[in-house]
CSV table of C-alpha atoms in Angstrom, one decimal:
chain,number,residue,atom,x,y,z
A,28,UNK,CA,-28.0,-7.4,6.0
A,29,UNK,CA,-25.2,-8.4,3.5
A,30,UNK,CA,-23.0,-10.8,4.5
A,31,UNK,CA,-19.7,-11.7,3.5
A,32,UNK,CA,-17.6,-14.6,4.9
A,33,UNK,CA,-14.1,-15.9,4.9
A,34,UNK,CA,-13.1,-19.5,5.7
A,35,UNK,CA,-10.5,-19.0,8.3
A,36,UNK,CA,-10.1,-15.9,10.6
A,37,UNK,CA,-6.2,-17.2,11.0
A,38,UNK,CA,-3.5,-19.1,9.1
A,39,UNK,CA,-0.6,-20.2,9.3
A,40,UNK,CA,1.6,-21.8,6.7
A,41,UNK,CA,4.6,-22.8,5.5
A,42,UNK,CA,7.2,-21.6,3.0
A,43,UNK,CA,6.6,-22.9,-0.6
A,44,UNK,CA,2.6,-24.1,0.5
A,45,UNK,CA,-0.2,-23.7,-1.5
A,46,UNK,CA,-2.7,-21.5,0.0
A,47,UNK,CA,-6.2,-21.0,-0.4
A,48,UNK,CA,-8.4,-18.0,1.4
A,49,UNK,CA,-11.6,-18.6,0.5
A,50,UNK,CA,-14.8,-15.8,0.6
A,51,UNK,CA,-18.9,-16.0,0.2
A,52,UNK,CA,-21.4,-13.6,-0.3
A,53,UNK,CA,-24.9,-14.0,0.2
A,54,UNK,CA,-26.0,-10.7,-1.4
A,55,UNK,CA,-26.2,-11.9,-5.2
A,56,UNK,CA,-23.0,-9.1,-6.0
A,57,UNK,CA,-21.3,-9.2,-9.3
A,58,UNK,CA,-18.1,-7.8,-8.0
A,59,UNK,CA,-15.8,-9.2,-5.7
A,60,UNK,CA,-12.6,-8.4,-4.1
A,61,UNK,CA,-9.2,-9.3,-2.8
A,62,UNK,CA,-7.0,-6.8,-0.8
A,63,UNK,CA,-4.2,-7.0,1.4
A,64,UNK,CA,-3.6,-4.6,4.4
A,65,UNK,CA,-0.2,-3.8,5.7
A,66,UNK,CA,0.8,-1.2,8.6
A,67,UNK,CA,1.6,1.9,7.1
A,68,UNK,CA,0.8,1.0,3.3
A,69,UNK,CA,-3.5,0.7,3.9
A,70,UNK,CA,-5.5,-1.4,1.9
A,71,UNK,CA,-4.2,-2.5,-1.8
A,72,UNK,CA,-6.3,-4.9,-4.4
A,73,UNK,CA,-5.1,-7.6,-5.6
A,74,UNK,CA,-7.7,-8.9,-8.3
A,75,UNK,CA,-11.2,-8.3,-8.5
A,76,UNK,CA,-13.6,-9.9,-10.4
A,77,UNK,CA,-17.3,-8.5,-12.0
A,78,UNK,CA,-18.9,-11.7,-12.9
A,79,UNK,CA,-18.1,-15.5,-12.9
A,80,UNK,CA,-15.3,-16.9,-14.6
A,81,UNK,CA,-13.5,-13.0,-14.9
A,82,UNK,CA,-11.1,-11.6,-13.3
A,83,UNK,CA,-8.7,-8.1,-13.4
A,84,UNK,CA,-5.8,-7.8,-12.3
A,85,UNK,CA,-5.6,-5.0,-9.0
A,86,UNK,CA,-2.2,-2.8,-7.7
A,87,UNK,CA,-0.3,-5.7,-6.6
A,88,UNK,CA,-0.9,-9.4,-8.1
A,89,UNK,CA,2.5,-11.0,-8.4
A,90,UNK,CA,2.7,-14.3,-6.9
A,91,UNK,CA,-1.2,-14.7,-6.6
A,92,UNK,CA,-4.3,-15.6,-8.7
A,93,UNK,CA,-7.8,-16.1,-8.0
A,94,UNK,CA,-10.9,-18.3,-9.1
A,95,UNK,CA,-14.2,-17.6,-9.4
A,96,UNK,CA,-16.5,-20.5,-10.3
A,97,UNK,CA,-20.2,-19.1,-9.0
A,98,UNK,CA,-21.0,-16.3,-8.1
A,99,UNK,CA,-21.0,-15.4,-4.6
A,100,UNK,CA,-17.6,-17.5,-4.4
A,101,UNK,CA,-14.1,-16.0,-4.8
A,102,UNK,CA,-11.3,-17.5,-4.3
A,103,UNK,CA,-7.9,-16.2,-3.4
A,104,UNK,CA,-4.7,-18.6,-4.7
A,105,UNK,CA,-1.3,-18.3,-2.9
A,106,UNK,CA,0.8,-21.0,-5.3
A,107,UNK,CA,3.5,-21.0,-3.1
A,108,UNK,CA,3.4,-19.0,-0.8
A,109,UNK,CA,6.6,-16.8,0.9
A,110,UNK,CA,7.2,-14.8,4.2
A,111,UNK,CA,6.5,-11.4,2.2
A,112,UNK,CA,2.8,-12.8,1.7
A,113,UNK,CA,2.3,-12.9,5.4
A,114,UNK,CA,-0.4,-10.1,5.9
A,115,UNK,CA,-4.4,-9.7,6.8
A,116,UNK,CA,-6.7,-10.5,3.7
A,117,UNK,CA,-9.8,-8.8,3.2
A,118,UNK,CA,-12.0,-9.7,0.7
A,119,UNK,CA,-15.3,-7.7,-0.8
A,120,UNK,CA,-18.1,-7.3,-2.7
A,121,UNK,CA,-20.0,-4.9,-4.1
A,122,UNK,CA,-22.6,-4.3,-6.9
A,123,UNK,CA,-21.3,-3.5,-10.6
A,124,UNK,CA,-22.5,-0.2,-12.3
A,125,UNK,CA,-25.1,-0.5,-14.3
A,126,UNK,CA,-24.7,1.6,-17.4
A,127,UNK,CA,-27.5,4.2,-16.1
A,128,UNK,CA,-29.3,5.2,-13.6
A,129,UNK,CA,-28.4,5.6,-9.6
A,130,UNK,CA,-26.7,2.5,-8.0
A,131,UNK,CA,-24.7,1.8,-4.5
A,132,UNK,CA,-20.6,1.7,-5.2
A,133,UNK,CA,-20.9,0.9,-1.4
A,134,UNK,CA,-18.2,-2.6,-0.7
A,135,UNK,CA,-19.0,-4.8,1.4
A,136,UNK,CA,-16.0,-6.7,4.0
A,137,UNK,CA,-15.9,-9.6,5.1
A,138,UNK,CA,-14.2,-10.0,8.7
A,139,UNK,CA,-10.7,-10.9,7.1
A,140,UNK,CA,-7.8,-13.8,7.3
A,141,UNK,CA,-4.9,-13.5,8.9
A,142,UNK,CA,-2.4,-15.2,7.3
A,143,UNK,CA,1.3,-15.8,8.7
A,144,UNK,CA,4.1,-18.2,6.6
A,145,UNK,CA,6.6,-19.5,8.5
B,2,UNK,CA,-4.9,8.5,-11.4
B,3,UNK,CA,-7.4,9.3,-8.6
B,4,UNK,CA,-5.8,9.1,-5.2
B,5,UNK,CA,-6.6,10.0,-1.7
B,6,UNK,CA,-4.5,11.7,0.8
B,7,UNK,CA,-5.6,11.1,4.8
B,8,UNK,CA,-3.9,12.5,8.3
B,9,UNK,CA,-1.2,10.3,9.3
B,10,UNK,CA,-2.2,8.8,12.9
B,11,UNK,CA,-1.9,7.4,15.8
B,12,UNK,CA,-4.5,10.2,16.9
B,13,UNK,CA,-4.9,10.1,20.7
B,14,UNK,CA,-7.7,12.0,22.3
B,15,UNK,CA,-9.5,11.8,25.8
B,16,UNK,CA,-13.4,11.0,25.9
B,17,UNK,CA,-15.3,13.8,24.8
B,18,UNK,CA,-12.5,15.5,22.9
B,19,UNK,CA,-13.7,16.6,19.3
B,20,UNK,CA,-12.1,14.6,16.7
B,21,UNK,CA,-11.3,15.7,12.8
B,22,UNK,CA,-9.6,13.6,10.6
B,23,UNK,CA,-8.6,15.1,7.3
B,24,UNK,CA,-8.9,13.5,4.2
B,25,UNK,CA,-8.2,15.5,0.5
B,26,UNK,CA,-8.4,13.7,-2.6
B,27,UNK,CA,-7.6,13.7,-6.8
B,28,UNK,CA,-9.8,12.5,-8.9
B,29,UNK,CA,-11.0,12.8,-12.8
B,30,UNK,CA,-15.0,13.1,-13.0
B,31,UNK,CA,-17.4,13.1,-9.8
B,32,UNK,CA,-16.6,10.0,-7.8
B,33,UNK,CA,-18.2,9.1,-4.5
B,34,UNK,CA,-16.8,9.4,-1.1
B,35,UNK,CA,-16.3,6.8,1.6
B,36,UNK,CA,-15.5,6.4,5.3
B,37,UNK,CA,-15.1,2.9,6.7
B,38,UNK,CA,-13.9,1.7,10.0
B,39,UNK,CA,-12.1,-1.1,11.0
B,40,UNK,CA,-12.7,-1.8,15.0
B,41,UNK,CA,-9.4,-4.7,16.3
B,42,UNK,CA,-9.4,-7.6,15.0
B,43,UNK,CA,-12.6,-7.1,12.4
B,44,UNK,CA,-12.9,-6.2,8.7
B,45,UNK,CA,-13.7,-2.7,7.6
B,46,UNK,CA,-17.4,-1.6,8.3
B,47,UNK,CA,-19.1,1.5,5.9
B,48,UNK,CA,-19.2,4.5,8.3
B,49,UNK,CA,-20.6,6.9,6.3
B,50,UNK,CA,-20.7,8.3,1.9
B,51,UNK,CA,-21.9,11.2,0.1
B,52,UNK,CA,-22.0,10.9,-3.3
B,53,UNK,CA,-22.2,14.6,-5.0
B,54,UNK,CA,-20.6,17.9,-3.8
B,55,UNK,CA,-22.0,19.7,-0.6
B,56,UNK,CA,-23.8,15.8,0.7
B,57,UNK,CA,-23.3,15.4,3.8
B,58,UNK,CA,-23.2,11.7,5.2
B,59,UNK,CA,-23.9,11.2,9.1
B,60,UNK,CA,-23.5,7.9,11.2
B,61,UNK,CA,-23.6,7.2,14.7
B,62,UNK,CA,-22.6,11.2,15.7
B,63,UNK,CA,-19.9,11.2,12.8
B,64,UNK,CA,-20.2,13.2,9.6
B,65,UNK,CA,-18.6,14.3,6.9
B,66,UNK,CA,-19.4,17.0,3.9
B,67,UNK,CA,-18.1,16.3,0.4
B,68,UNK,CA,-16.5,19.7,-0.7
B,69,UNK,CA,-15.4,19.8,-4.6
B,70,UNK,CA,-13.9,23.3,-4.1
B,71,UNK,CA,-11.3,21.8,-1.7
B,72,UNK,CA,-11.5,18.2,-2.9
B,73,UNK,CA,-11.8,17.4,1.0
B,74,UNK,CA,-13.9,14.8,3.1
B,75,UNK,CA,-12.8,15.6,6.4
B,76,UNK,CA,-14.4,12.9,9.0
B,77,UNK,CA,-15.6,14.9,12.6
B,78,UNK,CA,-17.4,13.8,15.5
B,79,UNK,CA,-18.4,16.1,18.3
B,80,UNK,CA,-17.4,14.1,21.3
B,81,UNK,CA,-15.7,10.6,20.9
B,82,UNK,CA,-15.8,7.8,23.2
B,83,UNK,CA,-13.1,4.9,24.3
B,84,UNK,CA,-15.6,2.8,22.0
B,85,UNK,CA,-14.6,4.6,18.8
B,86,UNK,CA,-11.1,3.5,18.9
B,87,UNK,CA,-10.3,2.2,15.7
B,88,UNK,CA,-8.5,2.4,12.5
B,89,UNK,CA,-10.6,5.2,10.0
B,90,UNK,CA,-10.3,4.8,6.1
B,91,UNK,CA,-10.9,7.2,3.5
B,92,UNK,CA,-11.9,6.2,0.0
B,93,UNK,CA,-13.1,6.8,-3.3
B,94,UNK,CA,-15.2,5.4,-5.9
B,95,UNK,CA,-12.2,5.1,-8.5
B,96,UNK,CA,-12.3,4.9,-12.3
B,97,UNK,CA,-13.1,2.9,-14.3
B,98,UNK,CA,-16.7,0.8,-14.9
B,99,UNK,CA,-16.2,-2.0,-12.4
B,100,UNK,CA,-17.0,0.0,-9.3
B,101,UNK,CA,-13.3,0.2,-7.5
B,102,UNK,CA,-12.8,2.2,-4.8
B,103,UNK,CA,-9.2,3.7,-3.7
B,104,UNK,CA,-8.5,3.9,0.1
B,105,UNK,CA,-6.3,6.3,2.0
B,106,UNK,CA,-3.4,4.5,4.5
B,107,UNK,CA,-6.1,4.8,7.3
B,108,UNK,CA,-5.8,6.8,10.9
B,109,UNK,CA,-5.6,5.0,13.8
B,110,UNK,CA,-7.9,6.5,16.5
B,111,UNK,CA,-7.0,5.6,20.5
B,112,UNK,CA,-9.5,7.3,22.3
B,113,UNK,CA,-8.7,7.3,26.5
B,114,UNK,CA,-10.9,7.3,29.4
């Protein structure tokens, strides 16, 4: 079974900290993700990134960035990090398209961070 | 761009109740369809896909058809129990070549005894 993992099921921070979510993989996917989920406004990315060292820019970025070292580790950056940013964090991962053939688009969650600044 | 469009919840229903949730989407080219739930306090789990028009994907007594003539991937289950309380998403293998996929706000499902 894949298996993806966060470092912290809940968080809590202060005003102006920095902030660090991290998330493993243990399935050997190129693509990872960050979202945020919100009541009423679902799930929204905030980077992904499709192989080590890369990253893209998701729906909603400002005030974060991300690291990706190896592989089956992303990292999720909150450089200082505000009430607004208090939310669950659920990363993913998933397997990048090859360029033919069949492949699974299927992501993968991990269980997600609750994270609450003070 | 591609979107999708689910029911807005809380759904309540009583055990054995049949349960539709509706979900309608836009997108450019022939994407793949998702349903994931999210039990409390746990990430989102893969319920069910279909990845071309008139698939059906089945899971644990839920299913779902892709229809292209209605751009719909309604979610229905014959007979819920208090254990499939949860939030449902919709989603959608989005553009692109990195694999994306685009959610739907989610329906939250309280099913009673």
């Amino acid at each position: 079974d894949v298996k993806v993992t966060q470092s912290s099921r809940y968080l809590v921070k202060r005003t102006g900290e920095k902030v660090f979510l991290e998330c493993v993989q243990d399935m050997d996917h190129e693509n990872m993700f960050w979202y945020r989920q919100d009541p009423g406004l679902g799930l929204r990315l905030i980077y992904f990134s499709y192989d080590v060292k890369m990253k893209e820019k998701g729906d909603i970025p400002e005030g974060y960035s991300v690291s990706r070292e190896k592989k089956e580790r992303f990292s999720l950056i909150l450089e200082s990090a505000s009430t607004n940013q208090t939310s669950m964090y659920l990363c993913a991962s998933s397997f990048l398209p090859p360029r033919s053939g069949e492949y699974t688009d299927t992501q993968y969650f991990g269980p997600g961070t609750r994270l609450t600044v003070l | 761009g591609d979107s999708v469009t689910q029911m807005e919840g809380p759904v309540t229903l009583s055990e054995e109740a049949f349960l539709t949730i509706n979900c309608t989407y836009t997108a450019t080219g022939y994407p793949s369809l998702f349903w994931y739930v999210q039990y409390p306090g746990e990430g989102l789990q893969l319920l069910l896909k279909a990845t071309k028009a008139d698939d059906k994907g089945s899971n644990k007594g839920f299913e779902a058809t892709y229809r292209k003539e209605t751009t719909s991937f309604h979610l229905e289950k014959g007979s819920v129990q208090v254990s499939d309380s949860a939030v449902y998403f919709c989603a959608l293998s989005g553009g692109g070549s990195q694999g994306n996929l685009i959610f739907g706000k989610g329906t939250k499902l309280s099913v009673k005894p």
